Amino acid sequence: MTLALTGHAVARGIAIGRCHLVERNELDIGEYRIGVDEVEREIQRYRNAVEAARRQLEELAGRVIQNVGIGAGEIIQTHVLMLGDSKLQDSTEQHIRREFCNAEWALQMQLEQILSEFRSLDDAYIRSRGEDVAQVVRLIQNKLNEEAADKPFENMPDRLADTLVISSELTPGELAILHERGVGGIVTEHGGPHSHTAILASSFGIPAVMGVRRAQALLREGETLVLDGGLGVVYADPDEAIHSHYHQVQRITRRFKKSLEAIRDLPASSLDGQLISLQANAERPAELQLAREQGANGIGLYRTEFLYLQGAPPEEEDQLAEFASAIELLGGIPLTIRTLDLGADKSTDYLDFSQLRRCTNPALGLRAVRLCLRDTDLFKTQLRAILRASALGPVRCLIPMLTSVQEIRMVRFLLDEAREELDARSMAYDPDMPIGGMIEVPAAALAIIELAPHLDFISVGTNDLLQYALAADRVDEQVAHLYDPQHPGVVRLLRYIFREANASRIPATVCGEVAGDRQYTRLLLALGLKDFSMHPGRLLEVKQVVRETDIPKAKAALTRWFNTTSTETGSSLLKVIDDSQRSG
Ligand code: PEP
Ligand code: MG
């Protein structure tokens, strides 16, 4: 009988094949005492283990860079960087010296400390970085105990085509090895959609479902599995109907992918000849790389929060180094750097903003530019780094969560100060670097006429704009049904924004999720949008819809819909616009 197991849908695609269960050997980390005269030897043992782990990962990263690409290799490099993290290393060595204990135990104590800090954070992406630390620590612990070490691939065939690998968890490094062996799909019991393993599975194109509880106990070695990475489902012993359905889906998917490949180098122009700009959202090198591969016109949203999650506030030089390598990777296409957007759904204890934790409604509290205008030293450090980056390539600066003209004035005042500080240090920057504002607050949307003269461009953050306009928390599943981009109020608000931006002669982009969701592409085109910014993996899908859309027809359908709202509201809108394309 068919058994269906569900988990996180982390990497799309269908895989059909035989089940292979990975046997993992959990290391038993015990504590034992060492003598005073053994301390230095123990520290050396620890350092040798770190070095062995580093060599292993670097070798693997090198192979991945060569065979797959820089982006995928850099995900493995993240673990190499964590291995060299001085905080982990120093505190482990201090623990050995202070407690006279073995290296494995000292490391375990540091891990537990770090994990307890990560667990207190309410952001899933940031919490996933805790999983990375645990994986890196386990790798060192395995190197300290080569004999008892976990060797998950020892009994695994060299070729894994048509094999689905089931494991309690997988590190990015282990996934890279499975990829080299041609694995068909993966299922893990732990790990979530924000883990590096999940991101890497997408880059490799390996269908994957993670967080499937008790997968190892419920699935049997050798049985046939069907995995739907888009739905997050694994079927064991599938019946004939499931089998033929998924074979059919595989055929359709192959055809769809081929049709996307065929337009990779073609322009994003509509049937009536309008050229549409398609940009990418990015925050990691892998996404920047993918954006280039998929022909993005630029990076419309470069999120910088990741810089603030690494132990200490990032220095100007560290930020500049990140921006410089992004600019180099992009090879001349523009980079829109968004200033720090911490707070609300991206909260962290790390900066110790005790004000943040005190507020009862973080989404309406001290977040994004509000936070930056409170802590101007922190903000100016970032502004200086962005300005210096602007001397290295085409850079634009984007301010999140703007509400009022007063805030833009304050940002511009701080930018002037940052420029003066750079002048005093004879540092170069682009004096004309464009400054844009994110339109995420409904009142700001309705005040475009007032805001536009102070900005060079706007970018509509529909993720937040919708949550504020609909009073529906973007991360609360209980109100997810209210979070509807087709709500007539939202559609009118968007129409107003694009019209007023156009009248004020200020370019407008949409960088929220709807920009990369092909079902909304025609609606946005009908509303007058000419510049989309989305996850780079969506660029070709959206381009395909653009190329198949007659914008004047879509606009006419939207106008009719606006005039007959009493009957045709809500979900019928997308259909009305799609139907317009079929009319003569
Ligand atoms: C948005 O709000 O639409 C947006 C792109 O910003 P973020 O999702 O990072 O809040
Ligand atoms: Mg936002």
Coordinates of C-alpha atoms and ligand atoms in Angstrom, one line a residue:
M1 CA 0.0 0.0 0.0
T2 CA 1.2 3.5 -0.8
L3 CA 2.6 5.5 2.0
A4 CA 2.9 9.3 1.7
L5 CA 5.3 11.2 3.9
T6 CA 5.5 15.0 3.9
G7 CA 8.2 17.5 4.8
H8 CA 9.6 20.9 3.6
A9 CA 9.5 21.4 -0.1
V10 CA 13.1 22.6 -0.5
A11 CA 14.1 21.8 -4.1
R12 CA 11.7 21.4 -6.9
G13 CA 11.6 18.5 -9.3
I14 CA 10.4 14.9 -9.5
A15 CA 12.6 11.9 -8.7
I16 CA 11.6 8.3 -9.1
G17 CA 14.0 5.5 -7.9
R18 CA 15.1 3.1 -5.3
C19 CA 15.3 3.9 -1.6
H20 CA 18.8 3.9 0.0
L21 CA 18.9 4.5 3.7
V22 CA 22.1 6.0 5.0
E23 CA 23.5 4.5 8.2
R24 CA 24.9 7.2 10.4
N25 CA 27.1 6.7 13.3
E26 CA 26.3 9.2 16.0
L27 CA 29.5 10.0 17.9
D28 CA 29.3 9.5 21.6
I29 CA 30.9 12.7 23.0
G30 CA 32.1 12.1 26.5
E31 CA 34.1 14.2 28.9
Y32 CA 37.4 13.1 30.3
R33 CA 40.0 15.0 32.3
I34 CA 43.5 15.6 31.1
G35 CA 46.6 16.5 33.1
V36 CA 48.1 20.0 33.2
D37 CA 51.1 18.8 31.1
E38 CA 48.7 17.4 28.5
V39 CA 46.9 20.7 27.7
E40 CA 49.1 21.9 24.9
R41 CA 49.1 18.5 23.3
E42 CA 45.3 18.4 23.4
I43 CA 45.1 21.9 21.8
Q44 CA 47.4 20.7 19.1
R45 CA 45.2 17.6 18.6
Y46 CA 42.2 20.0 18.2
R47 CA 44.1 22.2 15.7
N48 CA 45.1 19.2 13.6
A49 CA 41.5 18.1 13.4
V50 CA 40.4 21.5 12.3
E51 CA 43.1 21.5 9.7
A52 CA 42.1 18.1 8.4
A53 CA 38.5 19.2 8.2
R54 CA 39.5 22.3 6.3
R55 CA 41.6 20.4 3.8
Q56 CA 38.7 18.0 3.1
L57 CA 36.2 20.8 2.6
E58 CA 38.5 22.9 0.5
E59 CA 39.3 20.1 -1.8
L60 CA 35.6 19.4 -2.2
A61 CA 34.8 23.1 -2.7
G62 CA 37.4 23.2 -5.5
R63 CA 35.8 20.3 -7.3
V64 CA 32.3 21.8 -6.9
I65 CA 33.5 25.2 -8.3
Q66 CA 35.0 23.4 -11.3
N67 CA 32.1 21.1 -12.0
V68 CA 29.1 23.2 -11.0
G69 CA 30.0 26.8 -10.5
I70 CA 31.4 29.4 -8.1
G71 CA 28.0 29.9 -6.4
A72 CA 27.6 26.3 -5.3
G73 CA 31.3 26.0 -4.3
E74 CA 31.0 29.1 -2.1
I75 CA 28.3 27.4 -0.1
I76 CA 30.8 24.8 0.9
Q77 CA 33.4 27.6 1.5
T78 CA 31.0 29.0 4.1
H79 CA 31.7 25.9 6.2
V80 CA 35.5 26.4 5.6
L81 CA 35.1 30.0 6.9
M82 CA 33.2 28.7 10.0
L83 CA 36.0 26.3 10.7
G84 CA 38.4 29.2 10.8
D85 CA 36.1 31.3 13.0
S86 CA 38.4 32.7 15.7
K87 CA 35.5 32.9 18.2
L88 CA 34.8 29.2 18.1
Q89 CA 38.5 28.3 18.0
D90 CA 39.5 30.7 20.9
S91 CA 36.7 29.7 23.2
T92 CA 37.3 26.0 22.6
E93 CA 41.0 26.3 23.4
Q94 CA 40.2 28.5 26.4
H95 CA 37.8 25.8 27.6
I96 CA 40.4 23.1 27.3
R97 CA 42.9 25.2 29.3
R98 CA 40.4 26.2 32.0
E99 CA 38.6 22.9 32.5
F100 CA 41.5 20.5 31.7
C101 CA 39.1 18.5 29.5
N102 CA 39.3 16.8 26.1
A103 CA 38.9 18.7 22.9
E104 CA 35.6 17.0 21.8
W105 CA 33.9 18.0 25.0
A106 CA 35.2 21.5 24.9
L107 CA 33.9 21.9 21.4
Q108 CA 30.5 20.4 22.4
M109 CA 30.2 22.9 25.2
Q110 CA 30.9 25.8 22.8
L111 CA 28.3 24.3 20.3
E112 CA 25.6 24.2 23.0
Q113 CA 26.3 27.8 24.0
I114 CA 26.1 29.0 20.4
L115 CA 23.0 26.9 19.6
S116 CA 21.1 28.3 22.7
E117 CA 21.8 31.8 21.3
F118 CA 20.5 30.9 17.9
R119 CA 17.4 29.2 19.3
S120 CA 16.3 32.4 20.9
L121 CA 16.0 34.1 17.5
D122 CA 12.7 34.2 15.8
D123 CA 13.9 34.2 12.3
A124 CA 14.0 30.9 10.5
Y125 CA 16.8 31.9 8.1
I126 CA 19.0 33.1 11.0
R127 CA 18.2 30.0 13.1
S128 CA 19.4 27.8 10.2
R129 CA 22.9 29.3 10.6
G130 CA 22.9 27.4 13.9
E131 CA 22.5 24.1 12.0
D132 CA 25.6 25.1 10.0
V133 CA 27.7 25.6 13.2
A134 CA 26.5 22.2 14.4
Q135 CA 27.5 20.5 11.2
V136 CA 31.0 22.1 11.3
V137 CA 31.5 21.1 14.9
R138 CA 30.5 17.5 14.1
L139 CA 33.0 17.4 11.3
I140 CA 35.8 18.5 13.6
Q141 CA 34.6 16.0 16.2
N142 CA 34.7 13.2 13.6
K143 CA 38.3 14.2 12.7
L144 CA 39.2 14.0 16.4
N145 CA 37.9 10.4 16.4
E146 CA 38.8 9.0 13.0
E147 CA 38.2 5.4 14.2
A148 CA 34.7 5.9 15.6
A149 CA 33.9 8.6 13.0
D150 CA 30.6 8.7 11.1
K151 CA 31.3 7.4 7.5
P152 CA 27.9 7.6 5.9
F153 CA 29.1 6.8 2.4
E154 CA 31.2 3.7 3.2
N155 CA 28.5 1.2 2.1
M156 CA 27.0 3.3 -0.6
P157 CA 27.3 2.5 -4.3
D158 CA 29.5 4.8 -6.4
R159 CA 26.7 5.5 -8.9
L160 CA 23.5 6.7 -7.5
A161 CA 21.4 7.5 -10.6
D162 CA 17.9 6.3 -10.0
T163 CA 18.6 6.2 -6.2
L164 CA 16.9 8.4 -3.6
V165 CA 19.1 8.8 -0.5
I166 CA 17.4 9.0 2.9
S167 CA 19.4 10.3 5.8
S168 CA 18.7 11.8 9.2
E169 CA 20.5 14.9 7.9
L170 CA 23.0 15.9 5.3
T171 CA 25.7 18.6 5.3
P172 CA 26.4 20.7 2.2
G173 CA 29.7 18.8 1.8
E174 CA 27.9 15.4 1.9
L175 CA 25.3 16.6 -0.6
A176 CA 28.1 17.7 -2.9
I177 CA 29.5 14.1 -2.8
L178 CA 26.1 12.7 -3.5
H179 CA 25.8 15.0 -6.4
E180 CA 29.1 13.8 -7.8
R181 CA 27.7 10.3 -7.7
G182 CA 24.6 11.4 -9.6
V183 CA 22.0 11.0 -6.8
G184 CA 18.4 11.1 -8.0
G185 CA 16.8 12.9 -5.0
I186 CA 17.2 13.3 -1.3
V187 CA 15.1 13.1 1.8
T188 CA 16.2 14.2 5.3
E189 CA 14.6 14.0 8.7
H190 CA 16.1 17.3 9.8
G191 CA 17.0 20.6 8.2
G192 CA 14.7 23.3 6.7
P193 CA 14.2 25.3 3.6
H194 CA 16.8 28.0 4.7
S195 CA 19.6 25.5 5.3
H196 CA 22.7 25.6 3.1
T197 CA 22.0 22.0 2.1
A198 CA 18.6 23.1 0.8
I199 CA 20.0 26.0 -1.1
L200 CA 22.7 23.7 -2.5
A201 CA 20.1 21.1 -3.6
S202 CA 18.4 23.8 -5.6
S203 CA 21.7 24.9 -7.2
F204 CA 22.5 21.3 -8.1
G205 CA 19.0 20.7 -9.4
I206 CA 18.5 17.7 -7.0
P207 CA 14.8 17.3 -6.0
A208 CA 14.7 17.3 -2.2
V209 CA 12.3 17.1 0.7
M210 CA 13.7 17.9 4.2
G211 CA 12.3 17.7 7.7
V212 CA 10.4 14.4 7.0
R213 CA 9.8 13.0 10.4
R214 CA 10.8 9.4 11.0
A215 CA 11.7 8.9 7.3
Q216 CA 14.4 6.4 8.1
A217 CA 12.1 4.3 10.3
L218 CA 9.2 4.3 7.8
L219 CA 11.0 3.8 4.5
R220 CA 12.6 0.5 3.5
E221 CA 15.9 -0.1 1.8
G222 CA 15.4 -0.9 -1.9
E223 CA 11.7 -0.1 -2.2
T224 CA 10.5 2.3 -5.0
L225 CA 10.0 5.9 -4.1
V226 CA 8.5 8.8 -5.9
L227 CA 9.6 12.2 -4.6
D228 CA 7.8 15.5 -5.4
G229 CA 10.3 18.2 -4.4
G230 CA 7.8 21.0 -5.2
L231 CA 5.1 19.6 -3.0
G232 CA 7.4 18.3 -0.3
V233 CA 6.0 14.7 -0.6
V234 CA 7.6 11.3 -0.8
Y235 CA 5.5 8.3 -1.8
A236 CA 6.7 4.8 -0.9
D237 CA 5.6 1.8 -2.9
P238 CA 3.4 4.1 -5.1
D239 CA 0.4 2.6 -6.9
E240 CA 0.0 2.6 -10.7
A241 CA -2.0 5.9 -10.7
I242 CA 0.8 7.8 -8.8
H243 CA 3.5 6.3 -11.0
S244 CA 1.9 7.2 -14.3
H245 CA 0.9 10.7 -13.0
Y246 CA 4.5 11.5 -12.1
H247 CA 6.0 10.0 -15.2
Q248 CA 3.7 12.4 -17.1
V249 CA 4.7 15.3 -14.8
Q250 CA 8.4 14.5 -15.6
R251 CA 7.7 14.6 -19.3
I252 CA 5.9 18.0 -19.0
T253 CA 8.6 19.4 -16.8
R254 CA 11.3 18.4 -19.3
R255 CA 9.4 20.1 -22.0
F256 CA 8.9 23.2 -19.9
K257 CA 12.6 23.4 -19.0
K258 CA 13.5 23.1 -22.6
S259 CA 11.2 25.9 -23.6
L260 CA 12.8 28.1 -20.9
E261 CA 16.3 27.3 -22.1
A262 CA 15.2 28.3 -25.6
I263 CA 14.5 31.9 -24.5
R264 CA 17.6 32.3 -22.3
D265 CA 19.3 34.6 -24.8
L266 CA 16.2 36.3 -26.2
P267 CA 15.0 39.7 -25.0
A268 CA 12.2 40.1 -22.5
S269 CA 10.0 41.9 -25.0
S270 CA 6.2 41.6 -25.0
L271 CA 4.2 40.7 -28.1
D272 CA 3.5 44.4 -28.7
G273 CA 7.2 45.1 -28.6
Q274 CA 7.7 46.7 -25.2
L275 CA 11.1 45.8 -23.6
I276 CA 10.7 44.8 -19.9
S277 CA 13.6 44.9 -17.4
L278 CA 14.1 41.8 -15.4
Q279 CA 16.4 42.0 -12.4
A280 CA 17.3 39.6 -9.6
N281 CA 17.1 39.7 -5.8
A282 CA 20.1 38.3 -4.2
E283 CA 22.0 38.0 -1.0
R284 CA 24.5 35.2 -1.5
P285 CA 27.2 34.7 -4.1
A286 CA 25.2 31.7 -5.5
E287 CA 22.3 33.9 -6.3
L288 CA 24.5 36.6 -7.9
Q289 CA 26.1 33.9 -10.0
L290 CA 22.7 32.5 -11.0
A291 CA 21.4 36.0 -11.8
R292 CA 24.2 36.5 -14.3
E293 CA 23.7 33.0 -15.8
Q294 CA 20.0 33.7 -16.3
G295 CA 20.6 37.1 -18.0
A296 CA 19.4 39.5 -15.3
N297 CA 19.6 43.2 -16.2
G298 CA 20.9 43.9 -12.7
I299 CA 20.4 43.1 -9.0
G300 CA 17.3 45.0 -8.1
L301 CA 17.6 44.1 -4.4
Y302 CA 20.7 43.1 -2.6
R303 CA 19.8 42.3 1.0
T304 CA 22.5 43.1 3.5
E305 CA 21.1 41.6 6.7
F306 CA 23.4 38.5 6.4
L307 CA 26.4 40.8 7.2
Y308 CA 25.0 41.6 10.6
L309 CA 24.7 38.0 11.8
Q310 CA 28.3 37.1 12.2
G311 CA 29.5 37.8 15.7
A312 CA 30.2 41.5 15.7
P313 CA 28.8 44.5 13.8
P314 CA 30.4 44.4 10.4
E315 CA 33.2 46.9 9.9
E316 CA 33.2 49.3 6.9
E317 CA 36.0 47.3 5.3
D318 CA 34.2 43.9 5.7
Q319 CA 31.1 45.3 4.1
L320 CA 33.1 46.9 1.3
A321 CA 34.8 43.6 0.6
E322 CA 31.4 41.8 0.3
F323 CA 30.1 44.5 -2.0
A324 CA 33.4 44.5 -4.1
S325 CA 33.2 40.8 -4.7
A326 CA 29.5 41.1 -5.6
I327 CA 30.4 43.8 -8.1
E328 CA 33.1 41.7 -9.6
L329 CA 30.8 38.7 -9.9
L330 CA 28.2 40.8 -11.7
G331 CA 30.6 41.9 -14.4
G332 CA 29.1 45.4 -15.0
I333 CA 25.4 45.0 -14.4
P334 CA 24.0 47.4 -11.7
L335 CA 23.9 46.4 -8.0
T336 CA 21.1 47.9 -5.9
I337 CA 22.3 47.6 -2.3
R338 CA 19.6 47.8 0.3
T339 CA 20.6 49.3 3.6
L340 CA 20.0 47.3 6.8
D341 CA 16.5 46.0 7.2
L342 CA 16.6 44.3 10.6
G343 CA 13.6 44.2 12.9
A344 CA 10.1 42.5 12.7
D345 CA 10.4 39.2 10.7
K346 CA 14.2 39.7 10.6
S347 CA 14.8 40.2 14.3
T348 CA 18.0 39.2 16.1
D349 CA 19.3 39.6 19.6
Y350 CA 22.7 40.1 18.2
L351 CA 22.8 43.9 17.9
D352 CA 21.3 44.1 21.4
F353 CA 18.6 46.5 20.4
S354 CA 16.8 46.1 23.7
Q355 CA 14.2 48.5 22.2
L356 CA 13.4 45.9 19.6
R357 CA 12.5 43.3 22.1
R358 CA 10.4 45.6 24.2
C359 CA 7.9 46.6 21.4
T360 CA 4.7 44.7 21.4
N361 CA 4.2 44.9 17.6
P362 CA 7.7 44.6 16.0
A363 CA 6.3 44.9 12.4
L364 CA 5.1 48.4 13.3
G365 CA 8.1 49.2 15.5
L366 CA 11.7 50.2 15.3
R367 CA 12.8 48.4 12.1
A368 CA 14.7 49.0 8.9
V369 CA 15.4 52.7 8.3
R370 CA 13.8 53.6 11.6
L371 CA 16.4 51.6 13.4
C372 CA 19.2 53.0 11.3
L373 CA 18.2 56.6 12.0
R374 CA 18.2 55.7 15.7
D375 CA 21.7 54.2 15.6
T376 CA 23.4 56.6 13.2
D377 CA 27.0 55.3 13.7
L378 CA 25.9 51.8 12.6
F379 CA 24.1 53.3 9.6
K380 CA 26.9 55.6 8.6
T381 CA 29.4 52.7 8.6
Q382 CA 27.2 51.0 6.1
L383 CA 26.6 54.1 4.0
R384 CA 30.4 54.7 3.8
A385 CA 30.9 51.1 2.6
I386 CA 28.1 51.5 0.0
L387 CA 29.5 54.8 -1.2
R388 CA 33.0 53.3 -1.5
A389 CA 31.5 50.4 -3.4
S390 CA 30.0 52.9 -5.9
A391 CA 33.5 53.8 -7.0
L392 CA 34.0 50.2 -8.1
G393 CA 31.0 49.7 -10.4
P394 CA 27.4 50.7 -11.0
V395 CA 25.8 50.8 -7.5
R396 CA 22.5 52.1 -6.3
C397 CA 21.5 52.5 -2.7
L398 CA 18.0 51.5 -1.6
I399 CA 16.4 52.5 1.8
P400 CA 13.8 50.1 3.2
M401 CA 10.5 50.9 5.0
L402 CA 10.4 54.7 4.2
T403 CA 7.4 56.4 5.6
S404 CA 8.0 60.2 5.3
V405 CA 10.0 62.9 3.5
Q406 CA 11.5 63.7 6.8
E407 CA 13.2 60.3 6.9
I408 CA 14.6 60.8 3.4
R409 CA 16.0 64.1 4.4
M410 CA 17.7 62.5 7.4
V411 CA 19.2 59.8 5.3
R412 CA 20.5 62.3 2.8
F413 CA 22.0 64.4 5.6
L414 CA 23.8 61.3 6.9
L415 CA 24.9 60.5 3.4
D416 CA 26.4 64.0 3.1
E417 CA 28.3 63.4 6.4
A418 CA 29.5 60.0 5.2
R419 CA 30.8 61.6 2.0
E420 CA 32.6 64.3 4.0
E421 CA 34.2 61.6 6.1
L422 CA 35.4 59.8 3.0
D423 CA 36.7 63.0 1.5
A424 CA 38.7 63.5 4.6
R425 CA 40.2 60.1 4.1
S426 CA 40.7 60.7 0.3
M427 CA 38.4 57.7 -0.5
A428 CA 36.7 57.5 -3.9
Y429 CA 32.9 57.2 -4.4
D430 CA 30.4 58.0 -7.1
P431 CA 29.0 61.5 -6.2
D432 CA 25.9 60.7 -8.3
M433 CA 25.0 57.3 -6.8
P434 CA 21.2 57.0 -7.1
I435 CA 19.2 56.8 -3.9
G436 CA 16.0 54.9 -3.9
G437 CA 13.2 54.2 -1.5
M438 CA 11.3 51.0 -0.8
I439 CA 7.6 51.5 -0.9
E440 CA 6.3 49.2 1.8
V441 CA 4.2 51.4 4.0
P442 CA 0.7 52.2 2.6
A443 CA 0.9 55.8 3.6
A444 CA 4.2 56.2 1.7
A445 CA 2.5 54.6 -1.3
L446 CA -0.2 57.2 -1.2
A447 CA 2.4 59.9 -0.8
I448 CA 4.5 59.1 -3.9
I449 CA 3.9 62.6 -5.2
E450 CA 5.5 64.0 -2.1
L451 CA 8.3 61.4 -1.8
A452 CA 9.3 61.2 -5.5
P453 CA 11.1 64.6 -5.8
H454 CA 13.5 63.4 -3.1
L455 CA 14.3 60.0 -4.6
D456 CA 16.0 58.7 -7.8
F457 CA 13.9 55.6 -8.0
I458 CA 11.4 53.5 -6.0
S459 CA 11.1 49.8 -5.4
V460 CA 7.8 48.4 -4.3
G461 CA 8.3 45.8 -1.5
T462 CA 5.0 44.0 -2.0
N463 CA 5.8 41.4 0.8
D464 CA 5.6 44.1 3.4
L465 CA 3.2 46.4 1.5
L466 CA 0.6 43.6 1.4
Q467 CA 1.0 42.8 5.1
Y468 CA 0.4 46.4 6.1
A469 CA -2.3 47.1 3.5
L470 CA -4.3 43.9 4.4
A471 CA -3.4 43.9 8.1
A472 CA -2.3 40.3 7.7
D473 CA 1.1 39.2 9.2
R474 CA 3.3 37.9 6.3
V475 CA 4.6 35.0 8.4
D476 CA 1.4 34.1 10.3
E477 CA -0.1 31.0 8.6
Q478 CA -3.4 31.6 10.3
V479 CA -4.1 34.7 8.3
A480 CA -2.3 33.5 5.1
H481 CA -5.7 33.3 3.3
L482 CA -6.1 37.1 3.7
Y483 CA -2.7 37.8 2.2
D484 CA -4.0 38.2 -1.3
P485 CA -2.3 40.2 -4.1
Q486 CA -5.5 40.2 -6.1
H487 CA -7.5 42.0 -3.4
P488 CA -9.1 45.0 -5.2
G489 CA -7.7 47.4 -2.6
V490 CA -4.2 46.1 -3.2
V491 CA -4.6 46.2 -7.0
R492 CA -5.8 49.8 -6.7
L493 CA -2.9 50.7 -4.5
L494 CA -0.4 49.3 -6.9
R495 CA -2.1 51.1 -9.8
Y496 CA -1.9 54.3 -7.9
I497 CA 1.8 53.8 -7.1
F498 CA 2.8 53.1 -10.8
R499 CA 0.7 55.9 -12.1
E500 CA 2.0 58.5 -9.7
A501 CA 5.6 57.3 -10.2
N502 CA 5.2 57.6 -13.9
A503 CA 3.7 61.1 -13.6
S504 CA 6.6 62.1 -11.3
R505 CA 9.0 60.6 -13.9
I506 CA 10.6 58.3 -11.3
P507 CA 11.4 54.7 -12.2
A508 CA 9.5 52.0 -10.3
T509 CA 10.5 48.4 -9.7
V510 CA 8.6 45.6 -7.8
C511 CA 11.0 43.5 -5.7
G512 CA 8.5 41.5 -3.6
E513 CA 7.7 37.9 -4.2
V514 CA 4.8 38.7 -6.6
A515 CA 7.4 40.0 -9.1
G516 CA 8.8 36.4 -9.5
D517 CA 5.4 34.6 -9.5
R518 CA 4.5 34.0 -13.1
Q519 CA 0.8 34.0 -12.4
Y520 CA 1.0 37.7 -11.5
T521 CA 3.3 38.8 -14.3
R522 CA 0.4 39.8 -16.7
L523 CA -1.4 41.7 -13.9
L524 CA 1.8 43.7 -13.1
L525 CA 2.3 44.4 -16.8
A526 CA -1.3 45.5 -17.1
L527 CA -0.8 47.9 -14.1
G528 CA 2.1 49.5 -16.0
L529 CA 5.1 47.9 -14.4
K530 CA 8.2 47.8 -16.6
D531 CA 10.9 46.6 -14.1
F532 CA 10.7 43.4 -12.1
S533 CA 13.2 42.1 -9.5
M534 CA 12.9 38.5 -8.4
H535 CA 14.7 35.4 -7.2
P536 CA 17.1 34.6 -10.1
G537 CA 15.6 31.1 -10.4
R538 CA 12.3 32.7 -11.7
L539 CA 13.8 35.0 -14.3
L540 CA 13.2 32.7 -17.3
E541 CA 9.7 31.8 -16.3
V542 CA 8.7 35.4 -16.0
K543 CA 10.5 36.3 -19.2
Q544 CA 8.4 33.6 -21.0
V545 CA 5.2 35.2 -19.8
V546 CA 6.3 38.6 -20.8
R547 CA 7.1 37.3 -24.3
E548 CA 3.7 35.8 -24.5
T549 CA 1.8 38.9 -23.4
D550 CA 0.1 41.6 -25.4
I551 CA 0.2 44.4 -22.8
P552 CA -2.4 46.8 -24.4
K553 CA -4.9 43.8 -24.4
A554 CA -4.1 43.1 -20.7
K555 CA -4.5 46.7 -19.8
A556 CA -7.9 46.9 -21.5
A557 CA -9.1 43.8 -19.6
L558 CA -7.9 45.4 -16.3
T559 CA -9.8 48.6 -17.1
R560 CA -12.9 46.6 -17.8
W561 CA -12.4 44.8 -14.5
F562 CA -12.0 48.1 -12.6
N563 CA -15.3 49.3 -14.1
T564 CA -17.3 46.2 -13.2
T565 CA -15.9 45.5 -9.8
S566 CA -19.2 44.7 -8.1
T567 CA -19.4 41.3 -9.8
E568 CA -15.9 40.5 -11.0
T569 CA -13.5 40.9 -8.0
G570 CA -10.9 38.9 -6.4
S571 CA -9.6 35.7 -7.9
S572 CA -11.4 36.2 -11.2
L573 CA -9.0 39.0 -12.1
L574 CA -6.1 36.9 -13.2
K575 CA -8.4 34.8 -15.4
V576 CA -9.9 38.0 -16.9
I577 CA -6.5 39.2 -17.9
D578 CA -5.4 35.8 -19.2
D579 CA -8.6 35.5 -21.2
S580 CA -7.9 38.8 -22.8
Q581 CA -4.8 37.3 -24.5
R582 CA -6.9 34.9 -26.4
S583 CA -9.3 37.4 -27.9
G584 CA -8.7 38.6 -31.4
Ligands
PEP1 C1 9.4 43.2 0.5 O1 8.9 43.6 1.6 O2 8.6 43.0 -0.5 C2 10.8 43.0 0.3 C3 11.3 42.7 -0.9 O3 11.6 43.1 1.4 P1 11.8 41.9 2.4 O4 11.0 40.7 1.9 O5 13.2 41.7 2.6 O6 11.1 42.5 3.7
MG2 MG 10.3 44.4 3.1

